[in-house]
Amino acid sequence: QVQLVESGGGSVQAGGSLRLSCTASGLTFGNHAMGWFRQAPGKQREGVSCIAWSGGTTFYADSVKGRFTVSRDNNKNTLYLQMNSLKPEDTAMYYCAASVVGICSGSFTEGVFQYWGQGTQVTVSS
């Protein structure tokens, strides 16, 4: 049974930082591209970042470029999202997801992400 468990969310003031983690089990983690998505209240879920199986290729939504950094440790089956210079508009539930393939398309197409975590809440106050 595949499980993705996010952690690291919380409440911070604008300009602050958080580091999200996503620990995977039940799958060969190193075979899958991994993504971070978020959903704010009343809005559609959107792609935030994607990292290929090796960690060598990453993609970011324009709204987070230069502020967020995605990384992974395949030895620990763990995905990370370092979030700096947080803004109130970053407030959302953040989800990690495992793709059915090892590379990222750059378009954050949700259909290629087969497994999803339950999410961790990030709240940024002004």
Short mmCIF file of C-alpha atoms in Angstrom, two decimals:
data_model
loop_
_atom_site.label_atom_id
_atom_site.label_comp_id
_atom_site.label_asym_id
_atom_site.label_seq_id
_atom_site.Cartn_x
_atom_site.Cartn_y
_atom_site.Cartn_z
CA GLN A 1 0.00 0.00 0.00
CA VAL A 2 1.46 3.32 -1.07
CA GLN A 3 1.53 6.07 1.52
CA LEU A 4 2.71 9.65 1.20
CA VAL A 5 2.81 11.57 4.46
CA GLU A 6 3.42 15.31 4.49
CA SER A 7 4.73 17.23 7.47
CA GLY A 8 6.23 20.60 8.32
CA GLY A 9 3.28 22.86 7.74
CA GLY A 10 2.33 25.57 10.18
CA SER A 11 1.62 29.23 10.68
CA VAL A 12 4.21 31.88 9.93
CA GLN A 13 4.33 35.60 9.30
CA ALA A 14 4.95 37.01 5.86
CA GLY A 15 8.62 36.84 4.99
CA GLY A 16 9.14 33.71 7.04
CA SER A 17 10.19 30.22 6.00
CA LEU A 18 8.93 26.68 6.29
CA ARG A 19 10.27 23.35 5.14
CA LEU A 20 7.79 20.72 4.10
CA SER A 21 8.64 17.03 4.00
CA CYS A 22 6.90 14.13 2.34
CA THR A 23 7.86 10.61 3.33
CA ALA A 24 6.89 7.82 0.97
CA SER A 25 6.39 4.12 1.56
CA GLY A 26 5.07 1.22 -0.47
CA LEU A 27 6.67 2.30 -3.74
CA THR A 28 10.12 2.45 -5.31
CA PHE A 29 10.57 6.12 -4.55
CA GLY A 30 13.54 6.64 -6.84
CA ASN A 31 11.52 5.57 -9.88
CA HIS A 32 8.99 8.37 -9.59
CA ALA A 33 9.00 12.05 -10.33
CA MET A 34 7.47 13.83 -7.36
CA GLY A 35 5.33 16.93 -7.21
CA TRP A 36 4.06 19.49 -4.75
CA PHE A 37 0.61 20.93 -5.22
CA ARG A 38 -1.46 23.33 -3.17
CA GLN A 39 -5.08 24.29 -2.79
CA ALA A 40 -6.30 27.48 -1.20
CA PRO A 41 -9.87 27.79 0.08
CA GLY A 42 -12.28 28.35 -2.79
CA LYS A 43 -9.61 27.81 -5.42
CA GLN A 44 -8.56 24.95 -7.67
CA ARG A 45 -5.56 22.87 -6.78
CA GLU A 46 -2.45 24.09 -8.55
CA GLY A 47 0.98 22.70 -9.20
CA VAL A 48 3.82 24.23 -7.23
CA SER A 49 6.88 22.21 -8.10
CA CYS A 50 8.05 18.98 -9.66
CA ILE A 51 11.33 17.11 -9.36
CA ALA A 52 12.46 14.27 -11.60
CA TRP A 53 13.44 10.86 -10.27
CA SER A 54 17.13 11.74 -9.98
CA GLY A 55 16.61 15.22 -8.63
CA GLY A 56 18.45 16.60 -11.64
CA THR A 57 15.49 18.41 -13.14
CA THR A 58 13.06 20.66 -11.34
CA PHE A 59 10.12 22.81 -12.32
CA TYR A 60 8.35 25.58 -10.46
CA ALA A 61 5.19 27.55 -10.84
CA ASP A 62 5.93 31.16 -11.74
CA SER A 63 4.38 32.29 -8.47
CA VAL A 64 7.03 30.52 -6.38
CA LYS A 65 10.14 30.73 -8.55
CA GLY A 66 13.09 32.11 -6.64
CA ARG A 67 11.39 31.53 -3.28
CA PHE A 68 10.74 27.79 -3.12
CA THR A 69 13.24 24.98 -3.61
CA VAL A 70 12.29 21.35 -4.14
CA SER A 71 14.69 18.52 -3.35
CA ARG A 72 14.63 14.84 -2.62
CA ASP A 73 16.62 12.18 -0.81
CA ASN A 74 16.03 8.86 -2.51
CA ASN A 75 17.90 7.03 0.24
CA LYS A 76 15.37 8.31 2.76
CA ASN A 77 12.32 8.11 0.46
CA THR A 78 11.68 11.74 1.28
CA LEU A 79 10.69 14.79 -0.72
CA TYR A 80 11.24 18.33 0.55
CA LEU A 81 9.99 21.80 -0.22
CA GLN A 82 11.92 24.69 1.25
CA MET A 83 9.70 27.76 1.24
CA ASN A 84 11.28 31.15 1.84
CA SER A 85 9.94 34.70 1.69
CA LEU A 86 6.46 33.40 2.27
CA LYS A 87 3.51 35.57 1.30
CA PRO A 88 -0.10 35.51 2.50
CA GLU A 89 -1.09 34.23 -0.94
CA ASP A 90 0.97 31.09 -0.26
CA THR A 91 -1.63 30.09 2.33
CA ALA A 92 -3.02 26.72 1.28
CA MET A 93 -3.11 23.02 1.94
CA TYR A 94 0.03 21.55 0.43
CA TYR A 95 0.06 18.07 -1.05
CA CYS A 96 2.83 15.85 -2.32
CA ALA A 97 2.20 13.44 -5.15
CA ALA A 98 4.05 10.66 -6.94
CA SER A 99 4.02 10.58 -10.73
CA VAL A 100 3.57 7.44 -12.78
CA VAL A 101 6.76 8.35 -14.65
CA GLY A 102 10.21 9.43 -13.64
CA ILE A 103 10.29 12.80 -15.36
CA CYS A 104 8.35 16.02 -15.01
CA SER A 105 6.35 17.45 -17.89
CA GLY A 106 6.60 20.99 -16.64
CA SER A 107 2.87 21.47 -16.92
CA PHE A 108 1.85 19.93 -13.60
CA THR A 109 -0.77 17.73 -15.24
CA GLU A 110 -2.49 16.10 -12.29
CA GLY A 111 -3.43 13.03 -14.29
CA VAL A 112 0.14 11.75 -14.29
CA PHE A 113 0.34 11.84 -10.52
CA GLN A 114 -0.92 8.52 -9.28
CA TYR A 115 -0.48 8.76 -5.53
CA TRP A 116 -1.33 11.64 -3.22
CA GLY A 117 -0.74 12.53 0.39
CA GLN A 118 -3.32 13.92 2.77
CA GLY A 119 -1.80 17.37 2.87
CA THR A 120 -0.27 19.75 5.37
CA GLN A 121 -1.62 23.22 6.05
CA VAL A 122 0.49 26.32 5.51
CA THR A 123 -0.85 29.62 6.78
CA VAL A 124 0.97 32.89 6.19
CA SER A 125 -0.21 35.99 7.99
CA SER A 126 0.52 39.55 6.96
#
